[in-house]
Amino acid sequence: MRKLNFVCILTDFFCLLKTFGISLKCLATVMSNWKIRDLLSLGLLGLRHSRGVLTKYSSAGQTVSAAASVSSPQLQPNDAAEKILNLPLEKPDFFRVAELFSLKDLFDARVHLGHKKGCRHRLMEPYLYGCRLDQDIFDLDQTVEHLQRALNFTAHIAYRGGIILFVSRRRQFGHLVESTAKDCGEYAHTRYWQGGLLTNANIQYGPGVRLPDLIIFLSTLNNVFQQHVGVRDAAKMNIPTVGVVDSNCNPCLVTYPVPGNDDTPVAMELYCRLFKMTINRAKDKRRQVELLYGLNAPSPSNS
Amino acid sequence: MQLYYHFGVISALLLTKTNNHIFLRLSTDNSALCRKNLAAAGPEKFTAEFIQKQIEEFNIGKRHLANIMGEDPENFSQEDIDRSIAYLFPSGLFEKKARPLMKHPDEIFPMQRAVQWGKDRRPFHFLFYTGKQSYYSLMHELYGKMLNIEKHQDRLRSKGLFSKDGHKISLGMSRWLTKEELEALLVENISTHDYNRFIQIMERLLSMPYCNIEEEFVLRFRHLLQTQSRHQMVSALQKDENGVAFSSAEGCRKTSHSTVVLRDCGSGRLSVNGQDSLLYFPVLQDREQLMFPMQFTGTLGRFDLECTVSGGGRSSQAGALRLAISRALLSFLSPSEREMMRQAGLLTPDPRVRERKKPGQEGARRKFTWKKR
């Protein structure tokens, strides 16, 4: 049955291509630049709910400005609340996260060091600069780009008052991660992950619980060198994830992967510091903007 | 019509032509399938407003009770409440918990977790999404304390003042909190594995040198053992008008109560309830019981005893008197002799009381005669 479905999907695929006059090569370039999720939402590929073919997200992401244009056009913002929410979307790097770190900082924190060649995951090969004496080295240019995107995304989520959950199963850094979360005013989970935490939330926590809006994985592997259950569960519950992926990790299901080292204490401290600074910055900005708009438009908004 | 009955009720209904509407009662109306599984719902949940209302009602009721008893409503303590309730609603029930009760709602309703998130539905605690927030926050704090101690050790090492046997915490007579007590402290269920891990890490903290900086934190989880302090209660040695030292003590056994006044005269007289001991206790065994504490300590002829005893039978009265005499003797003895008396069992009150008769049996243990047919 599975093979038949595959064949059906492929035939649909080719029919569509013919109707739109798009060649496969053209389509491949388009796919490499756009996220599959957004393509599906646009209805460009009107395929049936794909099962095996298109579940893997391509690793290249988008800039934030493109995301703003892809989402549905906003009405003329008369409401102060709408103005507050749309303010950060006017500029590409509204929170200036690029100023928080430089390539040299990443190099000094030994973020470019990966695991040995034998531990390498096939899907991490695009992010590697090379291999020296059997040890994989990350391409820090790509890392800088990915990290900027990830920090920008967390800043936007924090600005909108979203719940951010820090997850890491490394026992060395559990305390550090929990303290970081406490200092930001966000949440952490560095303990044993019970099966139904995200998928069975109403029964685990009580009815009406609010799930996290972003999950940040400071290490995507658990203590048995398997992918953390949270990555898969977040994908199931449509929760975006930011994850530090090492050379032995699978970057597929992570929305904003950050290829880099997750074993050295210096690197972990750097990541925690960066995330804490972005979240605090975003929250402070939100408070500033609310005060500003509160002073400008004191009249109550009519819904 | 009788012909139709054996087809069952439903067929009888169908066969009646006069009925235009045939109401078929659902055969599962009151069966097990429709009944609510009350046991599976868990313990009853009380809302915060409900508890608040109960507290207000309790306070108003307390004032009314004070007015009824003619006492001051402002200074009406819990003991006064208990006394008043026992007076107004006398109950002969054996089980103390079944008697009428008026206590503060916090003691009656078990502590429950309030809703964990605010108006914007953001949870209050930063470890909410782990599931066991209190336990894990405790572990987080514990780890923080260990890091603190290590930092302190490093500071001392840099000054050159570090020594391996530095300042440990003196535990004294205390034990770790049990799993139930810890659960009550954290208001959360803990598994045995979690509890053992917690104790293991606390022991590790205690083994580190210079852990006395976190003494207060550790002592929060230790429970003082109170068994040693009881036998230290020695009745005071008082002086008579004539300068004769005397002490008094009480003793009970089964349903007898006795009081004894021990005078250091040097006569060795024994009077029980105004009578001589020979008259009151004709049996030798009872008189031996009275004499035993003094014979054990070798003070047979030294003291003068004035005893009063009531309740029970002859043997239990003798036992009560013996306990009272031993307690009164404590104030005249040295600590080593006191320890000898305690080890001899003279200071232990006998806990045996009459066992109640149970229904379906002839006595406390004796069953009715079993007849095969």
XYZ file of C-alpha atoms in Angstrom:
676
model
C 0.000 0.000 0.000
C 2.802 2.349 0.898
C 4.513 1.965 -2.460
C 1.254 2.666 -4.284
C 0.779 5.910 -2.338
C 4.303 6.969 -3.186
C 3.643 6.369 -6.871
C 0.344 8.275 -6.700
C 2.034 11.262 -5.078
C 4.817 11.273 -7.648
C 2.383 11.151 -10.545
C 0.406 14.052 -9.019
C 3.645 15.906 -8.599
C 4.582 15.554 -12.256
C 1.084 16.494 -13.438
C 1.252 19.692 -11.415
C 4.677 20.502 -12.780
C 3.414 20.142 -16.322
C 0.381 22.360 -15.647
C 2.482 25.112 -14.118
C 5.225 24.728 -16.726
C 7.872 24.414 -14.031
C 10.818 22.187 -14.639
C 12.250 19.976 -11.930
C 15.483 21.984 -11.794
C 13.575 25.208 -11.212
C 11.520 23.550 -8.511
C 14.632 22.229 -6.789
C 16.129 25.729 -6.506
C 12.836 27.093 -5.216
C 12.615 24.315 -2.629
C 16.140 24.912 -1.436
C 15.338 28.554 -0.675
C 11.913 28.228 0.876
C 10.587 26.293 3.819
C 8.277 23.448 2.818
C 5.731 24.496 5.446
C 5.288 27.906 3.852
C 5.029 26.388 0.382
C 2.270 24.119 1.555
C 0.464 27.014 3.167
C 0.654 28.991 -0.067
C -0.884 26.033 -1.833
C 1.813 25.938 -4.476
C 2.152 22.218 -4.185
C -1.419 21.113 -3.831
C -0.462 17.640 -2.808
C -2.397 15.370 -0.585
C -1.101 15.209 2.930
C 2.321 13.793 2.200
C 3.575 10.965 4.248
C 7.038 9.903 3.286
C 8.196 12.354 0.646
C 8.181 15.825 2.113
C 8.315 15.466 5.902
C 12.003 16.349 6.046
C 12.403 20.097 6.269
C 15.243 21.485 4.227
C 17.941 22.888 6.400
C 18.214 26.329 4.778
C 15.950 28.833 6.468
C 14.582 32.256 5.653
C 15.286 35.781 6.717
C 12.723 37.354 8.971
C 11.627 39.962 6.434
C 10.564 37.186 4.066
C 8.535 35.632 6.863
C 6.717 38.915 7.372
C 5.792 39.115 3.714
C 4.696 35.467 3.544
C 2.202 35.830 6.462
C -1.249 37.212 5.666
C -1.373 41.023 5.056
C -2.249 43.036 8.212
C -5.216 45.385 8.294
C -4.558 49.071 8.864
C -3.437 48.982 12.546
C -5.768 51.313 14.420
C -5.389 49.479 17.682
C -2.449 50.291 19.951
C -2.035 46.571 20.616
C -1.687 45.815 16.918
C 0.842 48.651 16.583
C 2.869 47.207 19.452
C 2.886 43.767 17.872
C 3.784 44.968 14.373
C 6.541 47.354 15.435
C 9.388 44.765 15.506
C 8.426 43.465 12.062
C 9.380 46.710 10.312
C 13.119 46.166 10.421
C 15.041 42.948 9.696
C 17.198 42.935 12.852
C 14.975 45.008 15.129
C 16.564 43.705 18.345
C 20.136 44.051 16.977
C 21.070 40.508 17.981
C 23.994 40.583 15.526
C 25.789 42.982 17.887
C 25.641 40.500 20.786
C 28.395 38.239 19.480
C 31.076 38.039 16.812
C 32.801 35.191 15.005
C 35.841 35.666 17.235
C 33.692 35.099 20.368
C 32.466 31.822 18.913
C 36.007 30.769 18.080
C 37.273 31.657 21.564
C 34.441 29.667 23.108
C 35.507 26.657 21.000
C 32.107 26.434 19.294
C 33.741 25.260 16.056
C 34.923 21.964 17.550
C 32.821 18.942 16.717
C 33.089 15.247 17.484
C 35.303 12.721 15.723
C 34.757 11.663 12.132
C 33.238 8.349 13.169
C 30.443 10.047 15.143
C 29.455 12.311 12.316
C 25.794 12.448 11.289
C 25.229 12.460 7.524
C 22.854 15.410 7.633
C 25.382 17.591 9.470
C 27.834 17.489 6.554
C 26.586 20.752 4.977
C 27.471 22.603 8.205
C 31.017 21.290 8.512
C 33.965 23.304 7.269
C 36.240 20.301 7.302
C 37.947 17.667 9.319
C 41.332 18.039 11.042
C 43.094 15.019 12.564
C 39.783 13.143 12.482
C 37.914 15.897 14.400
C 35.078 17.721 12.614
C 35.227 21.510 12.433
C 32.065 23.581 11.980
C 31.819 26.357 9.410
C 31.561 29.364 11.712
C 30.197 31.619 8.945
C 27.148 29.381 8.692
C 26.961 29.132 12.491
C 26.941 32.915 12.835
C 24.097 33.154 10.312
C 22.065 30.407 11.987
C 22.685 31.777 15.468
C 21.573 35.241 14.411
C 18.378 33.814 12.972
C 17.727 31.772 16.086
C 18.360 34.684 18.462
C 16.174 36.954 16.349
C 13.362 34.421 16.493
C 13.646 34.007 20.285
C 13.669 37.790 20.661
C 10.448 38.069 18.677
C 8.813 35.282 20.695
C 9.901 36.864 23.982
C 8.657 40.268 22.786
C 5.215 38.781 22.160
C 5.164 37.250 25.654
C 5.579 33.670 24.564
C 6.550 30.844 26.897
C 10.124 29.691 26.259
C 11.298 26.315 27.541
C 15.007 25.531 27.847
C 15.740 21.824 27.493
C 19.029 20.035 27.994
C 19.700 16.575 29.281
C 23.406 17.123 29.950
C 23.938 16.665 33.652
C 27.052 18.864 33.653
C 25.085 21.927 32.589
C 21.667 21.267 34.147
C 22.154 23.780 36.933
C 23.485 26.411 34.501
C 20.489 26.013 32.184
C 18.015 26.175 35.070
C 19.663 29.319 36.468
C 19.598 30.923 32.989
C 15.878 30.197 32.690
C 15.227 31.560 36.168
C 17.124 34.780 35.395
C 15.172 35.325 32.163
C 11.821 34.647 33.769
C 11.281 31.684 31.462
C 11.073 27.927 32.041
C 13.503 25.015 32.035
C 13.393 21.235 31.870
C 16.712 19.488 32.457
C 15.340 16.339 34.079
C 13.925 13.037 32.945
C 11.369 13.748 30.215
C 8.115 11.964 30.991
C 6.389 10.649 27.889
C 3.249 12.735 27.688
C 4.531 16.128 28.804
C 3.651 17.884 25.561
C 1.380 15.381 23.860
C -0.701 14.493 26.934
C -0.503 17.881 28.629
C -4.141 18.248 29.680
C -3.955 15.107 31.773
C -0.408 15.619 33.058
C -0.786 19.187 34.271
C -4.516 19.819 34.435
C -7.078 21.129 31.965
C -6.430 24.484 30.320
C -2.650 24.438 30.522
C -0.689 26.596 28.087
C 2.100 24.812 26.230
C 5.453 26.464 25.503
C 5.592 28.657 22.389
C 9.283 27.969 21.794
C 11.594 25.197 22.961
C 15.339 25.856 23.045
C 17.473 22.717 23.067
C 20.936 23.404 24.404
C 21.732 19.798 23.540
C 19.457 17.745 21.288
C 20.756 14.382 22.521
C 19.816 12.643 25.745
C 22.131 10.661 28.001
C 21.970 7.536 25.827
C 23.082 9.397 22.667
C 19.624 9.248 21.121
C 17.641 12.224 19.927
C 15.727 13.908 22.750
C 12.027 13.010 22.776
C 11.189 16.702 23.046
C 12.353 17.390 19.478
C 9.862 14.929 18.045
C 7.063 15.951 20.429
C 7.502 19.642 19.638
C 7.258 18.845 15.948
C 4.076 16.878 16.651
C 2.533 19.739 18.640
C 3.583 22.417 16.087
C 5.907 24.127 18.557
C 8.935 25.795 16.883
C 12.323 24.694 18.208
C 15.755 26.252 18.387
C 18.510 23.691 18.877
C 22.282 23.582 19.226
C 23.144 20.632 16.974
C 26.521 18.994 17.351
C 28.167 16.905 14.626
C 26.543 13.702 15.937
C 22.994 15.125 16.080
C 20.093 14.980 13.635
C 19.101 18.522 12.598
C 15.951 17.464 10.701
C 13.130 18.292 13.070
C 14.734 21.385 14.595
C 13.194 24.573 13.152
C 16.194 26.836 13.764
C 19.256 24.615 14.130
C 22.475 26.197 15.356
C 25.388 23.974 14.336
C 28.025 24.154 17.066
C 29.698 22.516 20.012
C 27.470 21.441 22.928
C 30.050 19.666 25.085
C 32.442 22.374 26.285
C 31.470 24.419 29.357
C 32.722 27.640 27.696
C 30.478 27.124 24.692
C 27.457 26.342 26.866
C 28.054 29.403 29.002
C 28.260 31.494 25.845
C 24.945 30.149 24.526
C 23.204 30.646 27.867
C 24.541 34.178 28.118
C 23.429 35.007 24.572
C 19.912 33.631 25.026
C 19.541 35.360 28.376
C 20.647 38.691 26.897
C 18.300 38.438 23.888
C 15.296 37.508 26.003
C 15.934 40.267 28.524
C 16.484 42.751 25.730
C 13.248 41.751 24.000
C 11.241 41.977 27.231
C 12.711 45.377 28.111
C 11.897 46.601 24.590
C 8.341 45.366 25.006
C 7.931 47.253 28.264
C 9.384 50.404 26.676
C 7.067 50.183 23.679
C 4.035 49.547 25.877
C 4.832 52.620 27.954
C 5.372 54.661 24.792
C 2.101 53.627 23.215
C 0.341 53.894 26.535
C 1.361 57.555 26.696
C 0.540 58.236 23.028
C -2.880 56.585 22.886
C -4.463 56.620 26.340
C -8.006 56.002 24.995
C -9.248 52.429 25.433
C -9.267 50.355 22.225
C -12.634 49.164 20.875
C -12.596 45.583 19.607
C -52.520 -12.012 28.778
C -50.854 -14.565 30.978
C -49.658 -16.406 27.923
C -47.466 -13.481 27.005
C -45.651 -13.055 30.280
C -43.033 -15.676 29.708
C -41.768 -13.853 26.605
C -40.323 -11.155 28.822
C -41.360 -7.611 29.580
C -40.271 -6.126 26.267
C -42.258 -8.556 24.167
C -45.281 -7.913 26.391
C -44.958 -4.188 25.659
C -44.695 -4.789 21.937
C -47.745 -7.023 21.928
C -50.041 -4.544 23.627
C -51.911 -2.903 20.814
C -53.490 -0.204 22.921
C -50.143 1.530 23.380
C -49.349 3.790 20.506
C -46.015 4.754 22.032
C -43.894 1.930 23.228
C -41.493 3.231 25.793
C -38.628 0.836 26.027
C -36.779 1.630 29.202
C -33.076 1.448 28.582
C -32.018 -1.806 30.146
C -28.768 -0.183 31.194
C -30.382 2.700 33.143
C -28.986 1.806 36.533
C -26.422 -0.776 35.546
C -22.679 -0.604 35.996
C -22.158 0.973 32.573
C -24.060 4.154 33.428
C -22.917 4.644 37.000
C -20.136 7.196 37.546
C -16.838 5.755 38.715
C -16.556 7.899 41.847
C -13.470 6.143 43.153
C -11.455 6.851 40.006
C -12.137 10.600 40.203
C -9.523 10.906 42.972
C -9.722 12.862 46.227
C -12.217 15.728 46.319
C -10.759 19.037 45.129
C -11.525 22.126 47.186
C -11.287 25.541 45.542
C -9.480 28.423 47.199
C -12.753 30.405 47.568
C -14.399 27.468 49.321
C -11.555 27.221 51.847
C -11.663 31.001 52.368
C -15.390 30.838 53.084
C -14.824 27.993 55.547
C -12.184 30.038 57.381
C -14.562 33.005 57.684
C -17.348 30.764 58.972
C -14.938 29.230 61.480
C -13.915 32.621 62.837
C -17.530 33.774 63.190
C -18.461 30.469 64.828
C -15.558 30.855 67.255
C -16.882 34.211 68.416
C -20.414 32.825 68.810
C -19.055 29.930 70.859
C -17.142 32.303 73.114
C -20.350 34.316 73.672
C -22.291 31.142 74.469
C -19.704 30.099 77.033
C -19.618 33.608 78.447
C -15.930 34.109 77.659
C -13.922 36.786 75.873
C -14.301 36.358 72.064
C -10.942 38.036 71.383
C -8.781 35.600 73.372
C -10.539 32.342 72.609
C -7.838 29.751 71.892
C -8.133 26.306 70.315
C -7.982 24.601 73.725
C -10.945 26.693 74.893
C -12.828 25.677 71.745
C -12.131 21.987 72.393
C -13.216 22.317 75.987
C -16.445 24.127 75.056
C -17.353 21.609 72.361
C -16.714 18.719 74.732
C -18.992 20.444 77.260
C -21.812 21.353 74.871
C -21.778 18.115 72.866
C -20.785 15.320 75.236
C -20.126 12.154 73.312
C -19.526 8.646 74.586
C -17.966 7.446 71.351
C -14.749 5.559 71.780
C -13.031 6.811 68.620
C -11.756 10.314 69.349
C -11.907 11.232 65.660
C -15.620 10.434 65.507
C -16.523 12.929 68.235
C -17.804 16.460 67.399
C -14.911 18.584 66.203
C -14.332 22.266 65.595
C -10.918 23.040 64.191
C -9.413 25.567 61.810
C -10.142 24.542 58.165
C -6.415 24.348 57.365
C -6.187 21.383 59.730
C -9.283 19.638 58.407
C -8.991 20.065 54.638
C -5.783 18.610 53.236
C -3.310 21.015 51.653
C -3.903 21.121 47.918
C -2.171 22.747 45.031
C -3.752 25.918 43.802
C -3.949 26.561 40.070
C -0.394 26.906 38.849
C -0.782 29.673 36.318
C -1.887 33.309 36.284
C -4.346 35.276 34.163
C -2.149 35.196 31.072
C -1.823 31.411 31.660
C 1.912 31.627 32.218
C 2.892 29.182 34.997
C 4.283 30.715 38.200
C 7.125 28.281 38.853
C 10.080 28.133 36.451
C 10.212 24.334 36.633
C 6.478 23.859 36.036
C 6.958 21.897 32.806
C 9.008 19.173 34.519
C 5.917 17.872 36.308
C 7.520 17.655 39.759
C 8.300 21.294 40.341
C 8.815 21.368 44.136
C 11.054 18.310 44.167
C 13.213 19.481 41.277
C 13.466 23.021 42.634
C 14.674 21.459 45.897
C 17.320 19.492 43.985
C 18.328 22.658 42.114
C 18.718 24.526 45.429
C 20.694 21.614 46.869
C 23.112 21.644 43.956
C 23.455 25.405 44.337
C 24.426 24.903 48.008
C 27.054 22.322 47.033
C 28.562 24.731 44.498
C 28.581 27.380 47.224
C 30.506 25.100 49.582
C 33.019 24.257 46.847
C 33.545 27.960 46.131
C 34.144 28.539 49.838
C 36.662 25.670 49.886
C 38.473 27.179 46.872
C 38.657 30.542 48.595
C 40.205 28.941 51.678
C 42.580 26.935 49.526
C 43.804 30.117 47.849
C 44.517 31.577 51.293
C 46.148 28.335 52.374
C 43.698 27.681 55.251
C 42.070 24.544 53.846
C 42.087 21.356 55.928
C 40.289 18.128 55.130
C 38.614 17.795 58.539
C 37.260 21.333 58.603
C 33.929 22.112 60.263
C 31.280 19.492 59.680
C 27.703 19.804 60.853
C 26.943 18.259 64.253
C 23.796 16.281 63.768
C 23.036 15.275 67.338
C 20.052 13.047 67.898
C 18.193 13.562 64.654
C 17.048 11.575 61.669
C 16.200 12.425 58.086
C 12.566 13.258 57.301
C 10.625 10.224 56.091
C 9.220 10.074 52.583
C 5.714 10.947 53.867
C 7.012 13.946 55.787
C 8.904 15.181 52.745
C 5.784 14.755 50.617
C 3.831 16.810 53.145
C 6.560 19.492 53.109
C 6.634 19.741 49.315
C 2.863 19.181 48.814
C 3.723 16.785 46.012
C 4.001 13.044 45.481
C 7.533 11.690 45.346
C 8.629 8.247 44.225
C 10.906 6.082 46.403
C 13.692 6.434 43.849
C 13.491 10.238 44.055
C 13.492 10.142 47.846
C 16.523 7.836 47.989
C 18.363 10.084 45.540
C 17.579 13.116 47.709
C 18.920 11.402 50.853
C 22.010 10.220 48.958
C 22.841 13.753 47.819
C 22.220 15.198 51.300
C 24.628 12.632 52.756
C 27.162 13.653 50.122
C 26.705 17.294 51.097
C 27.306 16.396 54.735
C 30.510 14.558 53.875
C 32.066 17.673 52.307
C 34.401 19.648 54.610
C 33.240 23.175 55.546
C 29.582 22.244 55.066
C 28.654 24.160 58.205
C 27.874 27.218 56.065
C 24.742 25.392 54.897
C 23.790 23.995 58.298
C 20.444 25.783 58.438
C 19.416 24.322 55.074
C 20.329 20.775 56.116
C 18.630 20.970 59.515
C 15.370 21.844 57.779
C 15.232 18.237 56.634
C 16.184 16.613 59.925
C 13.768 15.602 62.637
C 14.863 15.587 66.277
C 14.447 12.278 68.079
C 12.582 12.837 71.301
C 12.715 9.445 73.020
C 15.748 10.194 75.205
C 14.317 13.221 76.968
C 11.434 11.586 78.779
C 13.144 9.751 81.592
C 14.981 12.944 82.578
C 11.771 14.211 84.223
C 12.742 13.943 87.884
C 10.352 15.308 90.495
C 11.858 18.093 92.589
C 13.252 17.540 96.061
C 11.293 19.698 98.530
C 11.982 20.501 102.215
C 9.463 20.106 105.013
C 8.959 22.620 107.933
C 11.142 20.390 110.072
C 13.881 20.324 107.424
C 13.010 16.811 106.265
C 13.514 16.300 102.518
C 10.571 14.792 100.676
C 9.424 14.246 97.100
C 6.125 13.221 95.584
C 5.264 11.334 92.403
C 2.360 9.733 90.577
C 1.938 6.346 88.934
C -0.705 4.434 86.943
C -1.274 0.843 85.996
C -4.371 -0.405 84.095
C -7.111 1.742 85.680
C -5.443 2.533 89.020
C -3.906 5.899 89.848
C -1.663 6.519 92.832
C 0.289 9.329 94.468
C 3.209 8.796 96.805
C 5.039 11.174 99.167
C 8.501 9.901 100.088
C 9.967 11.374 103.295
C 13.638 11.013 104.231
C 13.009 10.297 107.938
C 14.705 6.998 108.486
C 11.730 5.024 109.770
C 10.604 2.853 106.848
C 6.875 3.110 107.571
C 4.303 2.419 104.826
C 0.770 3.812 104.943
C -1.687 3.265 102.088
C -4.915 5.298 102.008
C -4.539 5.920 105.736
C -4.232 2.208 106.528
C -1.126 0.176 107.237
C 0.203 -1.704 104.226
C -0.249 -5.047 105.969
C -3.963 -4.363 106.382
C -4.460 -2.902 102.869
C -2.457 -5.564 101.049
C -2.978 -8.922 102.850
C -1.224 -10.756 100.006
C 2.581 -10.989 100.197
C 2.998 -10.503 96.402
C 1.536 -6.994 96.544
C 3.705 -5.956 99.498
C 6.783 -7.300 97.671
C 5.873 -5.099 94.689
C 5.829 -2.059 96.997
C 9.168 -2.943 98.572
C 11.030 -3.792 95.361
C 12.226 -0.296 94.308
C 13.692 0.407 97.741
C 15.199 -3.050 98.063
C 16.826 -2.615 94.620
C 18.455 0.667 95.589
C 19.253 -0.525 99.113
C 17.179 2.164 100.857
C 14.671 -0.108 102.601
C 14.628 1.446 106.063
C 15.468 5.001 105.042
C 12.222 6.382 103.720
C 8.729 6.951 105.060
C 5.915 6.409 102.532
C 2.478 8.038 102.462
C 0.499 6.569 99.582
C -2.957 7.106 98.146
C -4.384 4.813 95.505
C -7.750 4.479 93.740
C -9.285 2.395 90.967
C -8.489 -1.025 89.596
C -7.884 -4.249 91.479
C -5.317 -5.258 94.064
C -2.546 -6.210 91.663
C -2.921 -3.124 89.484
C -2.985 -0.860 92.553
C 0.241 -2.465 93.705
C 1.825 -1.896 90.291
C 0.717 1.755 90.241
C 2.217 2.274 93.675
C 5.486 0.652 92.639
C 5.846 3.018 89.647
C 5.042 6.041 91.802
C 7.606 4.999 94.460
C 10.323 4.496 91.805
C 9.643 7.928 90.323
C 9.715 9.569 93.734
C 13.006 7.835 94.513
C 14.695 9.340 91.433
C 15.274 12.683 93.085
C 17.279 11.037 95.917
C 19.588 9.034 93.676
C 22.726 9.593 91.611
C 22.576 9.415 87.778
C 24.235 5.980 87.652
C 21.677 4.571 90.098
C 18.910 6.213 88.043
C 20.251 4.456 84.931
C 20.284 1.171 86.854
C 16.647 1.663 87.847
C 15.696 2.474 84.256
C 17.427 -0.636 82.994
C 15.686 -2.734 85.639
C 12.362 -1.552 84.192
C 11.179 0.177 87.323
C 10.547 3.477 85.551
C 8.646 2.074 82.548
C 4.862 2.345 82.889
C 3.225 -0.952 81.977
C 1.246 -0.276 78.770
C -1.036 -3.330 79.014
C -4.738 -2.477 79.371
C -7.832 -4.575 79.089
C -8.591 -5.430 75.459
C -12.139 -4.719 74.387
C -14.645 -7.378 73.512
C -15.389 -7.644 69.811
C -18.750 -8.378 68.216
C -19.069 -11.879 66.831
C -16.734 -13.162 69.511
C -17.375 -14.125 73.078
C -14.486 -12.123 74.534
C -11.494 -10.173 73.266
C -9.932 -13.250 71.706
C -12.246 -16.152 72.558
C -14.505 -17.084 69.674
C -17.878 -18.779 69.942
C -17.864 -22.548 69.968
C -17.454 -23.792 66.428
C -19.973 -26.443 65.509
C -19.353 -28.433 62.421
C -23.073 -28.861 61.759
